[in-house]
Each structure stands twice: as structure tokens, then as C-alpha cells.
PDB file of C-alpha atoms in Angstrom:
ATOM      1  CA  UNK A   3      32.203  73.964 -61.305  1.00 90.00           C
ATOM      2  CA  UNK A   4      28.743  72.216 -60.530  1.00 93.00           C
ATOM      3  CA  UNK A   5      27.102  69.095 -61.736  1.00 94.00           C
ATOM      4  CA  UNK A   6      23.446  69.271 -60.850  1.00 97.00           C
ATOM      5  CA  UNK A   7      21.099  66.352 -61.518  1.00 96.00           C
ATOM      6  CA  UNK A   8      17.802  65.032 -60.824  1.00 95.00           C
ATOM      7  CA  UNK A   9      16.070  62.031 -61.273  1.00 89.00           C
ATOM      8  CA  UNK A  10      12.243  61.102 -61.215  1.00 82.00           C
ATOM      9  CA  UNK A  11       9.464  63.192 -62.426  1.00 90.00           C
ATOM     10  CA  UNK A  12      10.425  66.680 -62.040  1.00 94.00           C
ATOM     11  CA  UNK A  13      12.122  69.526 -64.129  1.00 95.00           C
ATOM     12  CA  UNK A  14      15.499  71.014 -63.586  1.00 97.00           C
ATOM     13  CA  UNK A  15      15.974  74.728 -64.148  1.00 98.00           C
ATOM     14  CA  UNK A  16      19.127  76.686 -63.036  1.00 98.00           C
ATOM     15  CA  UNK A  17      19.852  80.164 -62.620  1.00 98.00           C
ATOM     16  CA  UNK A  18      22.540  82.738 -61.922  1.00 96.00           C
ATOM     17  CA  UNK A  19      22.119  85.572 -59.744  1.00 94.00           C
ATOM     18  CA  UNK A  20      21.045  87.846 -62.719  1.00 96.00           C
ATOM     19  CA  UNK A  21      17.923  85.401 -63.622  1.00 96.00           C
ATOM     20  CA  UNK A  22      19.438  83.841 -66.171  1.00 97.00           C
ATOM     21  CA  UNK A  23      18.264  80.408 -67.243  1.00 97.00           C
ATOM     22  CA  UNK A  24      19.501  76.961 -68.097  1.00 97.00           C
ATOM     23  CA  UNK A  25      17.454  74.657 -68.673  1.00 96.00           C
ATOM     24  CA  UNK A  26      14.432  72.742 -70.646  1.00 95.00           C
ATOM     25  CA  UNK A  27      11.751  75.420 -72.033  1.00 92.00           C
ATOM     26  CA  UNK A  28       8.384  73.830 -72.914  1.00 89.00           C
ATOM     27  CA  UNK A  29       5.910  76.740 -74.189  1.00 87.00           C
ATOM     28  CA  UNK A  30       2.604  76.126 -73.489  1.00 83.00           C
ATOM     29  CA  UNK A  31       1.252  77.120 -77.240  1.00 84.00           C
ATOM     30  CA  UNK A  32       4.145  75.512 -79.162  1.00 83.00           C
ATOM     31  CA  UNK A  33       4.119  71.610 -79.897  1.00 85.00           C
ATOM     32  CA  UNK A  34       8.214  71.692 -78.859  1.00 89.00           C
ATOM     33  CA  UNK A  35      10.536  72.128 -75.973  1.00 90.00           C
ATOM     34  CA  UNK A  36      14.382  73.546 -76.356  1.00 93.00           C
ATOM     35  CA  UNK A  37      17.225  73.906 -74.753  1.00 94.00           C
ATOM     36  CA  UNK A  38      18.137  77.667 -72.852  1.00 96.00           C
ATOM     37  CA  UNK A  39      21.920  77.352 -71.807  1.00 97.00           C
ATOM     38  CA  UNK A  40      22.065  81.201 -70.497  1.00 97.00           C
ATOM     39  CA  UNK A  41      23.994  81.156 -67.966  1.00 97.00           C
ATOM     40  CA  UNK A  42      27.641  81.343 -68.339  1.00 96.00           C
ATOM     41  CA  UNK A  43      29.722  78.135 -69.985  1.00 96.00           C
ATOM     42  CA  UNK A  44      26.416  76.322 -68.758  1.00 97.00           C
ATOM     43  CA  UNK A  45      25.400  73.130 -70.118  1.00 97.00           C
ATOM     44  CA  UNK A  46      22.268  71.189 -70.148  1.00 97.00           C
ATOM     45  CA  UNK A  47      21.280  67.963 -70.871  1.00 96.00           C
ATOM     46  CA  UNK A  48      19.605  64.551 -70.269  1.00 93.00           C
ATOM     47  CA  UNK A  49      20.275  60.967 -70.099  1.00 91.00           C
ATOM     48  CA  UNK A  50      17.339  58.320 -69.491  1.00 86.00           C
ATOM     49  CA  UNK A  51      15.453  59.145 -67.125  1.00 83.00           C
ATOM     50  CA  UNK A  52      17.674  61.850 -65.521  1.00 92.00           C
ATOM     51  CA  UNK A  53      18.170  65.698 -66.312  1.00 96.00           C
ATOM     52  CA  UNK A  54      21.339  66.951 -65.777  1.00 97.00           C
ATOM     53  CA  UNK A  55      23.346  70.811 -65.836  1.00 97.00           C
ATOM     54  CA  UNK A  56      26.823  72.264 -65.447  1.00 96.00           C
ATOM     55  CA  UNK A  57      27.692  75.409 -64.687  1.00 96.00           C
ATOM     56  CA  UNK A  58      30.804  77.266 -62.988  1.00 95.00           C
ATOM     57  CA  UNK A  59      30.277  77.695 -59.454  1.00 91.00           C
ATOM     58  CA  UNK A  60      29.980  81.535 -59.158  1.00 92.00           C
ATOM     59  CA  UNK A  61      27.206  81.398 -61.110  1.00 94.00           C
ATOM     60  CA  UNK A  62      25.166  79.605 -59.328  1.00 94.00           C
ATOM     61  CA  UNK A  63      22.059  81.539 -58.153  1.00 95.00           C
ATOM     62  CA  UNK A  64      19.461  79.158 -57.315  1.00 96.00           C
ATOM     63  CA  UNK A  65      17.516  75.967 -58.938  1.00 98.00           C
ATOM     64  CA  UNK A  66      13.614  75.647 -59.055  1.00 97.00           C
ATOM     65  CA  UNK A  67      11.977  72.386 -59.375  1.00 97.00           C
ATOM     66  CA  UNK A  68       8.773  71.156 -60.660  1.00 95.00           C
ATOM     67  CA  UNK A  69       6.972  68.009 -60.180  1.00 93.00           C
ATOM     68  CA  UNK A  70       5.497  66.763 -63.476  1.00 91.00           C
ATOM     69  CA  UNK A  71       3.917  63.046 -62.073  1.00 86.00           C
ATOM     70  CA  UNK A  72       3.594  60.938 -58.425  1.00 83.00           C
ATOM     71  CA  UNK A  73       6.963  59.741 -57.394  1.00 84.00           C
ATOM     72  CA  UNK A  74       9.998  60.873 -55.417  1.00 89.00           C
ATOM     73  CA  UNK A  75      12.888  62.882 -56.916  1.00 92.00           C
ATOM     74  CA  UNK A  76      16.793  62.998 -56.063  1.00 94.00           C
ATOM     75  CA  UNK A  77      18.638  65.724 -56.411  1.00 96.00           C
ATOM     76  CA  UNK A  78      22.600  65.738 -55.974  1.00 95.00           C
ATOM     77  CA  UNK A  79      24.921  68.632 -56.668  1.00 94.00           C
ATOM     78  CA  UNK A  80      28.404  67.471 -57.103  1.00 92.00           C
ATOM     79  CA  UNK A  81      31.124  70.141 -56.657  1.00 89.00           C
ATOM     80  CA  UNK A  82      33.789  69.628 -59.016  1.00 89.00           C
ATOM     81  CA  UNK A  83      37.463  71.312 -57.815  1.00 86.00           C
ATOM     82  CA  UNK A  84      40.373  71.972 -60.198  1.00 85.00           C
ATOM     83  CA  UNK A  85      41.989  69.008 -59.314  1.00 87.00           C
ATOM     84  CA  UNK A  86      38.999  66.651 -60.317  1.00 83.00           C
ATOM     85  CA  UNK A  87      38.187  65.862 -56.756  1.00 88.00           C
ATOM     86  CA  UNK A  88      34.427  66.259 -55.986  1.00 88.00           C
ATOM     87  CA  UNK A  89      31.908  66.546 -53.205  1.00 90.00           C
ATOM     88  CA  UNK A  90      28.331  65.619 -53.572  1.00 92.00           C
ATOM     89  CA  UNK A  91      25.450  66.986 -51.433  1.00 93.00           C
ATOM     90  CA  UNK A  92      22.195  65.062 -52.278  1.00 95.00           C
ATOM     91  CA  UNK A  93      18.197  65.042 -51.088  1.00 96.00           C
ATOM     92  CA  UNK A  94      16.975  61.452 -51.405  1.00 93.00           C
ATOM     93  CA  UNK A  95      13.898  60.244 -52.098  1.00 92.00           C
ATOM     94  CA  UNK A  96      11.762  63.255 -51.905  1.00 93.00           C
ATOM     95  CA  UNK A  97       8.157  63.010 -52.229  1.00 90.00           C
ATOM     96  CA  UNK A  98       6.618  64.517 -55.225  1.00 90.00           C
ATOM     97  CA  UNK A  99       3.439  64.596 -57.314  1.00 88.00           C
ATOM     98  CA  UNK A 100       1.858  67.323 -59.790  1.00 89.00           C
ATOM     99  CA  UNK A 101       2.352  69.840 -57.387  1.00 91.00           C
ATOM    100  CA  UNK A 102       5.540  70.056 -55.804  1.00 94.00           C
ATOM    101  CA  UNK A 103       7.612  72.974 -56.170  1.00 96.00           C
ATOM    102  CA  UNK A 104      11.185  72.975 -54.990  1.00 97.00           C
ATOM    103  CA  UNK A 105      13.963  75.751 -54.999  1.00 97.00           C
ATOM    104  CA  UNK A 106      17.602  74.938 -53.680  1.00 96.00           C
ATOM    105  CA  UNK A 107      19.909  77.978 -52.709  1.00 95.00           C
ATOM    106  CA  UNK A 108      22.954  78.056 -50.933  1.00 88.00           C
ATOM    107  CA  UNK A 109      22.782  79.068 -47.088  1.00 85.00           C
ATOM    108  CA  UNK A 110      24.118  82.693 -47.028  1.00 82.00           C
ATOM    109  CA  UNK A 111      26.526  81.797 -43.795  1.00 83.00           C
ATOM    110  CA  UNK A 112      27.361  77.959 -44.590  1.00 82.00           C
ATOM    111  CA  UNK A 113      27.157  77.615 -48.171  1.00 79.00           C
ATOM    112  CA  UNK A 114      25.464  74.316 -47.694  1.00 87.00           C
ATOM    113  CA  UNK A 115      22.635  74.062 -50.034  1.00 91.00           C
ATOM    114  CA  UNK A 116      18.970  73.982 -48.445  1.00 95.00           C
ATOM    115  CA  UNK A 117      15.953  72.537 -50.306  1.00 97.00           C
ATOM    116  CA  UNK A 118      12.841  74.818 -49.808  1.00 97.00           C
ATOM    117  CA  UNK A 119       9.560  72.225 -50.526  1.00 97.00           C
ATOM    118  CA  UNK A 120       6.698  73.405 -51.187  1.00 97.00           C
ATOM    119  CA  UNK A 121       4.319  70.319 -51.315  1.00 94.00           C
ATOM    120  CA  UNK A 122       1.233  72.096 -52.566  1.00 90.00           C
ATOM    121  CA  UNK A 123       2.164  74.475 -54.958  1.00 90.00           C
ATOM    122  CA  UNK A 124       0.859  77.442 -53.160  1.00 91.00           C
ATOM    123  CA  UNK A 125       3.884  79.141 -52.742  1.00 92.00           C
ATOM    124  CA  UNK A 126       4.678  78.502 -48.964  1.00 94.00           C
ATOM    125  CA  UNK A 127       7.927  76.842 -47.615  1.00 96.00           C
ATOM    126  CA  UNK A 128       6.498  73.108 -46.031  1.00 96.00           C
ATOM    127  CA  UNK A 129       9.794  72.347 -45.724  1.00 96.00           C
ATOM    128  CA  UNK A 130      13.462  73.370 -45.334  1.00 95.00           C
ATOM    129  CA  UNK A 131      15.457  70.453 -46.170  1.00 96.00           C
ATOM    130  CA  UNK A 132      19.757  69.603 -45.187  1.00 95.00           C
ATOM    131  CA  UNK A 133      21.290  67.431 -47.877  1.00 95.00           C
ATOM    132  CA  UNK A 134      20.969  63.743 -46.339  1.00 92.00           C
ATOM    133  CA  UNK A 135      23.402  60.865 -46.707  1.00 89.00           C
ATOM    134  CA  UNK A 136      20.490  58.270 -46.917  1.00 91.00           C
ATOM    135  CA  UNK A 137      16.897  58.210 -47.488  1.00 92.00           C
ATOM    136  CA  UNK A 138      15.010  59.642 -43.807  1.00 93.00           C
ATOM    137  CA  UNK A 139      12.047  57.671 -43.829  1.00 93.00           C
ATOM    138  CA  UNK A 140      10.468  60.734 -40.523  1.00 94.00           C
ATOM    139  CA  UNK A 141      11.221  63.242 -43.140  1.00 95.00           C
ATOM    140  CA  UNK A 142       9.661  61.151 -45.822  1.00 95.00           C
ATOM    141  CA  UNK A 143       6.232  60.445 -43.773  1.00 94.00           C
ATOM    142  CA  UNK A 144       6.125  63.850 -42.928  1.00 94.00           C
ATOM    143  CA  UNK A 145       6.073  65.174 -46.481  1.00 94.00           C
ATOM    144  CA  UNK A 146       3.263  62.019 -46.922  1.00 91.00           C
ATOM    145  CA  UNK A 147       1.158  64.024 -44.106  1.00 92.00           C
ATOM    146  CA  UNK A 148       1.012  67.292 -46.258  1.00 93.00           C
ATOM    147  CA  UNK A 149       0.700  65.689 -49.220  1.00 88.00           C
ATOM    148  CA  UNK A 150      -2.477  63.871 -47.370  1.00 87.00           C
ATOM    149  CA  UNK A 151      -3.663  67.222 -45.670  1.00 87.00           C
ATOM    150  CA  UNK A 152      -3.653  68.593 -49.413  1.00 84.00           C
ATOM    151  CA  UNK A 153      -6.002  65.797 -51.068  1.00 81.00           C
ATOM    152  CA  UNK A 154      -9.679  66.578 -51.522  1.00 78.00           C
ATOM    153  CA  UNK A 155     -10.936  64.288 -49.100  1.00 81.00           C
ATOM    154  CA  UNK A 156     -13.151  64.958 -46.058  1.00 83.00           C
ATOM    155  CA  UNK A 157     -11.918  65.403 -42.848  1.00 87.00           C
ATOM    156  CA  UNK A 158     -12.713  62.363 -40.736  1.00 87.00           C
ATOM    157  CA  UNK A 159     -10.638  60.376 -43.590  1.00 86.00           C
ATOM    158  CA  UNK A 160      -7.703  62.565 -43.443  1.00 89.00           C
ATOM    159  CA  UNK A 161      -7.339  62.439 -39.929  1.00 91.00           C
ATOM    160  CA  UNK A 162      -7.612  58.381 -40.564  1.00 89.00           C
ATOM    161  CA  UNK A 163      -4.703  58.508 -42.545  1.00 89.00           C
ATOM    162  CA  UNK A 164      -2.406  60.709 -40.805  1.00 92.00           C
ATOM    163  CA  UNK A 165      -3.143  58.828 -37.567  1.00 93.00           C
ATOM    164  CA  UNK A 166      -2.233  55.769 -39.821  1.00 91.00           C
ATOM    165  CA  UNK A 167       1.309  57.840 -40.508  1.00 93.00           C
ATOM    166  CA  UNK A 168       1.446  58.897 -36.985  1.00 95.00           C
ATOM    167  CA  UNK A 169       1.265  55.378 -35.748  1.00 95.00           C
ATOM    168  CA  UNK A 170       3.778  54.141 -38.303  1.00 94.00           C
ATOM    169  CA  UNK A 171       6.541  57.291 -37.154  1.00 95.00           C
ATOM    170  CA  UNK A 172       5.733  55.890 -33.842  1.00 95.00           C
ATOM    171  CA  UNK A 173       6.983  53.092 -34.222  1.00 94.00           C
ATOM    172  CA  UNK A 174       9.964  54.024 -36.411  1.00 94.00           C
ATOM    173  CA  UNK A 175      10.953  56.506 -33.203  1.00 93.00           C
ATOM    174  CA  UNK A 176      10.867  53.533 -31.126  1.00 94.00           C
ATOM    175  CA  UNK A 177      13.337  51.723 -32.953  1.00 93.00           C
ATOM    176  CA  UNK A 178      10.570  48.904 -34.052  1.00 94.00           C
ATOM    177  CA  UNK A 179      11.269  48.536 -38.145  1.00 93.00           C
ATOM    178  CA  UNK A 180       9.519  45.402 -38.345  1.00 93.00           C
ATOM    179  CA  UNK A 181       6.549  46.808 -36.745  1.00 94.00           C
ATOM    180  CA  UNK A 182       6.430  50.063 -38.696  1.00 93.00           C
ATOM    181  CA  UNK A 183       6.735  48.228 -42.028  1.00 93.00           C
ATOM    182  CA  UNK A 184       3.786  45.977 -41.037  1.00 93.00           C
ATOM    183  CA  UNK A 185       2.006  48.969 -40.550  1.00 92.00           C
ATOM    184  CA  UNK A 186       3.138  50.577 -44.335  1.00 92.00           C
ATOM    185  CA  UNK A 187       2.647  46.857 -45.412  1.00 93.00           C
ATOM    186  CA  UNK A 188      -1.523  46.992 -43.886  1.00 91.00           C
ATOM    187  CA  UNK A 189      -1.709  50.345 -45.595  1.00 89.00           C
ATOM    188  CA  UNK A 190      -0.883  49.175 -48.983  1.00 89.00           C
ATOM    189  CA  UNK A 191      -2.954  46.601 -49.349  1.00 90.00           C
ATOM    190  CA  UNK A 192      -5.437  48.227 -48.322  1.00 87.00           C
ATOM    191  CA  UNK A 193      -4.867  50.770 -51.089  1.00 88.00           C
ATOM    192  CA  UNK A 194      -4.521  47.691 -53.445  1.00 90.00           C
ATOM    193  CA  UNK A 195      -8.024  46.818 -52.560  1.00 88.00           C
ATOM    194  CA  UNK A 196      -9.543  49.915 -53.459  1.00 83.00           C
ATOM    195  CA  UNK A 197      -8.069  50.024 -57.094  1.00 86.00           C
ATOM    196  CA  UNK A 198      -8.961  46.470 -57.753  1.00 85.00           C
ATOM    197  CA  UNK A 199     -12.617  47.206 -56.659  1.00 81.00           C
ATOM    198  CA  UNK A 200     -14.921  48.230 -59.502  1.00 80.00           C
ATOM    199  CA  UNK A 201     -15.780  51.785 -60.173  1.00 71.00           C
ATOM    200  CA  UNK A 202     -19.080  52.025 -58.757  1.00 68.00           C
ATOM    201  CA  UNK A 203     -22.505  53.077 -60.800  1.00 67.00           C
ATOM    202  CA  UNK A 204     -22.612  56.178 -58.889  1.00 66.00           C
ATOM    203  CA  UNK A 205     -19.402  57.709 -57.151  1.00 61.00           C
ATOM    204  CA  UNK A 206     -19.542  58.379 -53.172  1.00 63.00           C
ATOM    205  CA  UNK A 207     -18.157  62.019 -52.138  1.00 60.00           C
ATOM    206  CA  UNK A 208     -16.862  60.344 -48.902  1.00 63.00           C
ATOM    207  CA  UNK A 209     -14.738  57.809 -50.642  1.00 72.00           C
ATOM    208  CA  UNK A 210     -11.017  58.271 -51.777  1.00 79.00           C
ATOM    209  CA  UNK A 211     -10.537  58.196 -55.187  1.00 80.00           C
ATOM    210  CA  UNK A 212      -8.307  55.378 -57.443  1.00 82.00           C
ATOM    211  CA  UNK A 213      -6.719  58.370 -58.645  1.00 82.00           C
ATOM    212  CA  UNK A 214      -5.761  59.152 -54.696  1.00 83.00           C
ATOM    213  CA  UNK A 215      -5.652  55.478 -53.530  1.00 85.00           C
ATOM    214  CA  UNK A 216      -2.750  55.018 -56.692  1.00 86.00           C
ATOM    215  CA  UNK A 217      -0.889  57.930 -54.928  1.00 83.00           C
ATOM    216  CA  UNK A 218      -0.899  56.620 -51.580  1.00 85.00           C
ATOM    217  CA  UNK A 219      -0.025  53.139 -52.787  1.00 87.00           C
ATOM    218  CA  UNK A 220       2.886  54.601 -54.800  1.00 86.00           C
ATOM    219  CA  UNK A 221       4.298  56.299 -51.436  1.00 85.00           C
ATOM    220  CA  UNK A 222       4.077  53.301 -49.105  1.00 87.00           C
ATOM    221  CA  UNK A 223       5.605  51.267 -51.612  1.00 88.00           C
ATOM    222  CA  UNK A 224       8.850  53.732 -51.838  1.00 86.00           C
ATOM    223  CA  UNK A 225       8.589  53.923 -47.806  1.00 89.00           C
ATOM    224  CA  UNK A 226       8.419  49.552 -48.257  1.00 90.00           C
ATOM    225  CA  UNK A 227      11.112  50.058 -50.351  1.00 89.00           C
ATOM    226  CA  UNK A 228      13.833  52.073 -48.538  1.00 87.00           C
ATOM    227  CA  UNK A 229      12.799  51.024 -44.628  1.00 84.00           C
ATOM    228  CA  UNK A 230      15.837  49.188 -42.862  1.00 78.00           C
TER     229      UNK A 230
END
């Protein structure tokens, strides 16, 4: 059978190959959520801040994902064998905010699963994502660049910013950490100092947002965070 799990801001649905659902149901027009085990012996629960499911593995169908704040979100699938050996396949560390939708399947030839990311929410495939071992801090900034490209902000500062994450992948590529995190390190303080600034008396069209400037700050300081 299958453990699935995620942790971070986002939801964890499961289904079998008939559309049935497991998961947490949260009606818009009702003041509670509840629990839909319909697949199979499924299972659903959560713990902290992490949402977790079991199911047999020939019912798995697929898994949709929703982001519900600004973070990043693991997800790990551990395959559980009769003889209580496992296998996990994980995606570390993705990039999420309000938007993100996600849908793992498993790869019709391999039976590896694939993560499908859509960053925006307007139903196209950014992103077709291998389970990783470790957090992939390319993979990461390039998520950052869509998430950027998706902002309401004008167009000189977007291109600003993803020449900022262009420079920083640079130097990643090159092999020069130290330089690339004093790059993310230039970025985030400069993000800092935008939020600490006072709102002014009447707001500039041209200028980012603290709403935006929090969820830029919030990424570099993951990328701070995980860059070795």
C-alpha cells in the first residue's frame, strides 16, 4: 500500500481511477470540513502541520494539490511492500502560494510518479517534476521566475527581478555558492526594506506591494535556507 503526505500549506486529495475521493472536504457554504475516505480501505488523516493518506496501491489514480498560503510544500509517497520494507519518492521544497495547483500520477511506462505544477492556477502544466533526493535550488528559482512573471507588477520590474534570479542561477551553474547566496542575501534585504518602510499617503502603481515584497522575502529566505 501507499503512504502519501504533505507538509506546508497545501491540501491533499487522493483518488482512484473511478474518481473516487479521499480526503479533507471544506464546502464553501457550510462553517465545517469532514473527512471523505472513498476510496477503497483508504485512510485519511493529519498530524501537526502535515496531512497524511493510505490507500492500497491499485487504487491509486492520481493526487491533486492546492496551495492554501506562501510557502513551499513536500510531498513523499512511501511504498509500503508486504514485508514492511518501503521506498519513498519525494518533491522537496516546492514553491507554493494561493495559487498553485499540483497533480501527481504515475508515468504510464515507468511507474515513477511525476508532479505536474501549475504555478498560476490557470490550468497549464509549468512544470513536470522527477521525485528529487534533495532540495534543487535551479528547479526552485525557476518556479520563483513564474511565480514572478505571474505578479501584477509592470514590466520593467519583472524583468529586474528575473535578471536578479538569472544572475543568481548563474552563479549557482558556475559552481560559486558563496556568490549566489550573496546575491539571495542582497535580494532579501532589500525586500526587508520595503516592508519596514511606511505605507505611503498615496500608493504608487509602479511599486511592488508589502503583500508581494513578503512573498519574495519568504522565497529567498527558503533558497538562504537550503543553499550548500
Amino acid at each position: 500500500y501507499l503512504r502519501l503526505s504533505v507538509h506546508s500549506p497545501v491540501t491533499l486529495d487522493a483518488y482512484d481511477a473511478e474518481g473516487n475521493h479521499t480526503g479533507k472536504v471544506c464546502p464553501a457554504d457550510e462553517e465545517f470540513c469532514h473527512v471523505e475516505e472513498n476510496v477503497v480501505n483508504s485512510s485519511y488523516w493529519e498530524f501537526g502541520e502535515g496531512e497524511y493518506i493510505s490507500l492500497p496501491e491499485e487504487k491509486f489514480g492520481n493526487v491533486k494539490l492546492q496551495g492554501t498560503g506562501i510557502g513551499t510544500f513536500t510531498y513523499e509517497s512511501e511504498q509500503v511492500l508486504p514485508d514492511d520494507t518501503s521506498t519513498t519518492s519525494s518533491f522537496i521544497d516546492i514553491p507554493v502560494t494561493t495559487q498553485t495547483q499540483a497533480e501527481i500520477t504515475l508515468n504510464d511506462g515507468t511507474k515513477i510518479p511525476e508532479l505536474k505544477l501549475d504555478v498560476t492556477g490557470d490550468g497549464i502544466v509549468d512544470f513536470t517534476i522527477l521525485p528529487q533526493e534533495e532540495f534543487d535550488p535551479v528547479l526552485y528559482l525557476k518556479i520563483v521566475k513564474t511565480t514572478i512573471n505571474s505578479l501584477a507588477l509592470p514590466p520593467a520590474k519583472i524583468k529586474a527581478f528575473n535578471n536578479k534570479v538569472d544572475s543568481i542561477l548563474k552563479k549557482i551553474a558556475q559552481g560559486k555558492i558563496d556568490k549566489a547566496k550573496l546575491k539571495a542575501e542582497k535580494f532579501k534585504l532589500k525586500m526587508e526594506k520595503k516592508i519596514a518602510k511606511p505605507d505611503p499617503k498615496k500608493p504608487r502603481p509602479k511599486q511592488i506591494s508589502k503583500t508581494d515584497a513578503q512573498l519574495l522575502l519568504d522565497i529567498f529566505n527558503k533558497l538562504l535556507d537550503n543553499l550548500k
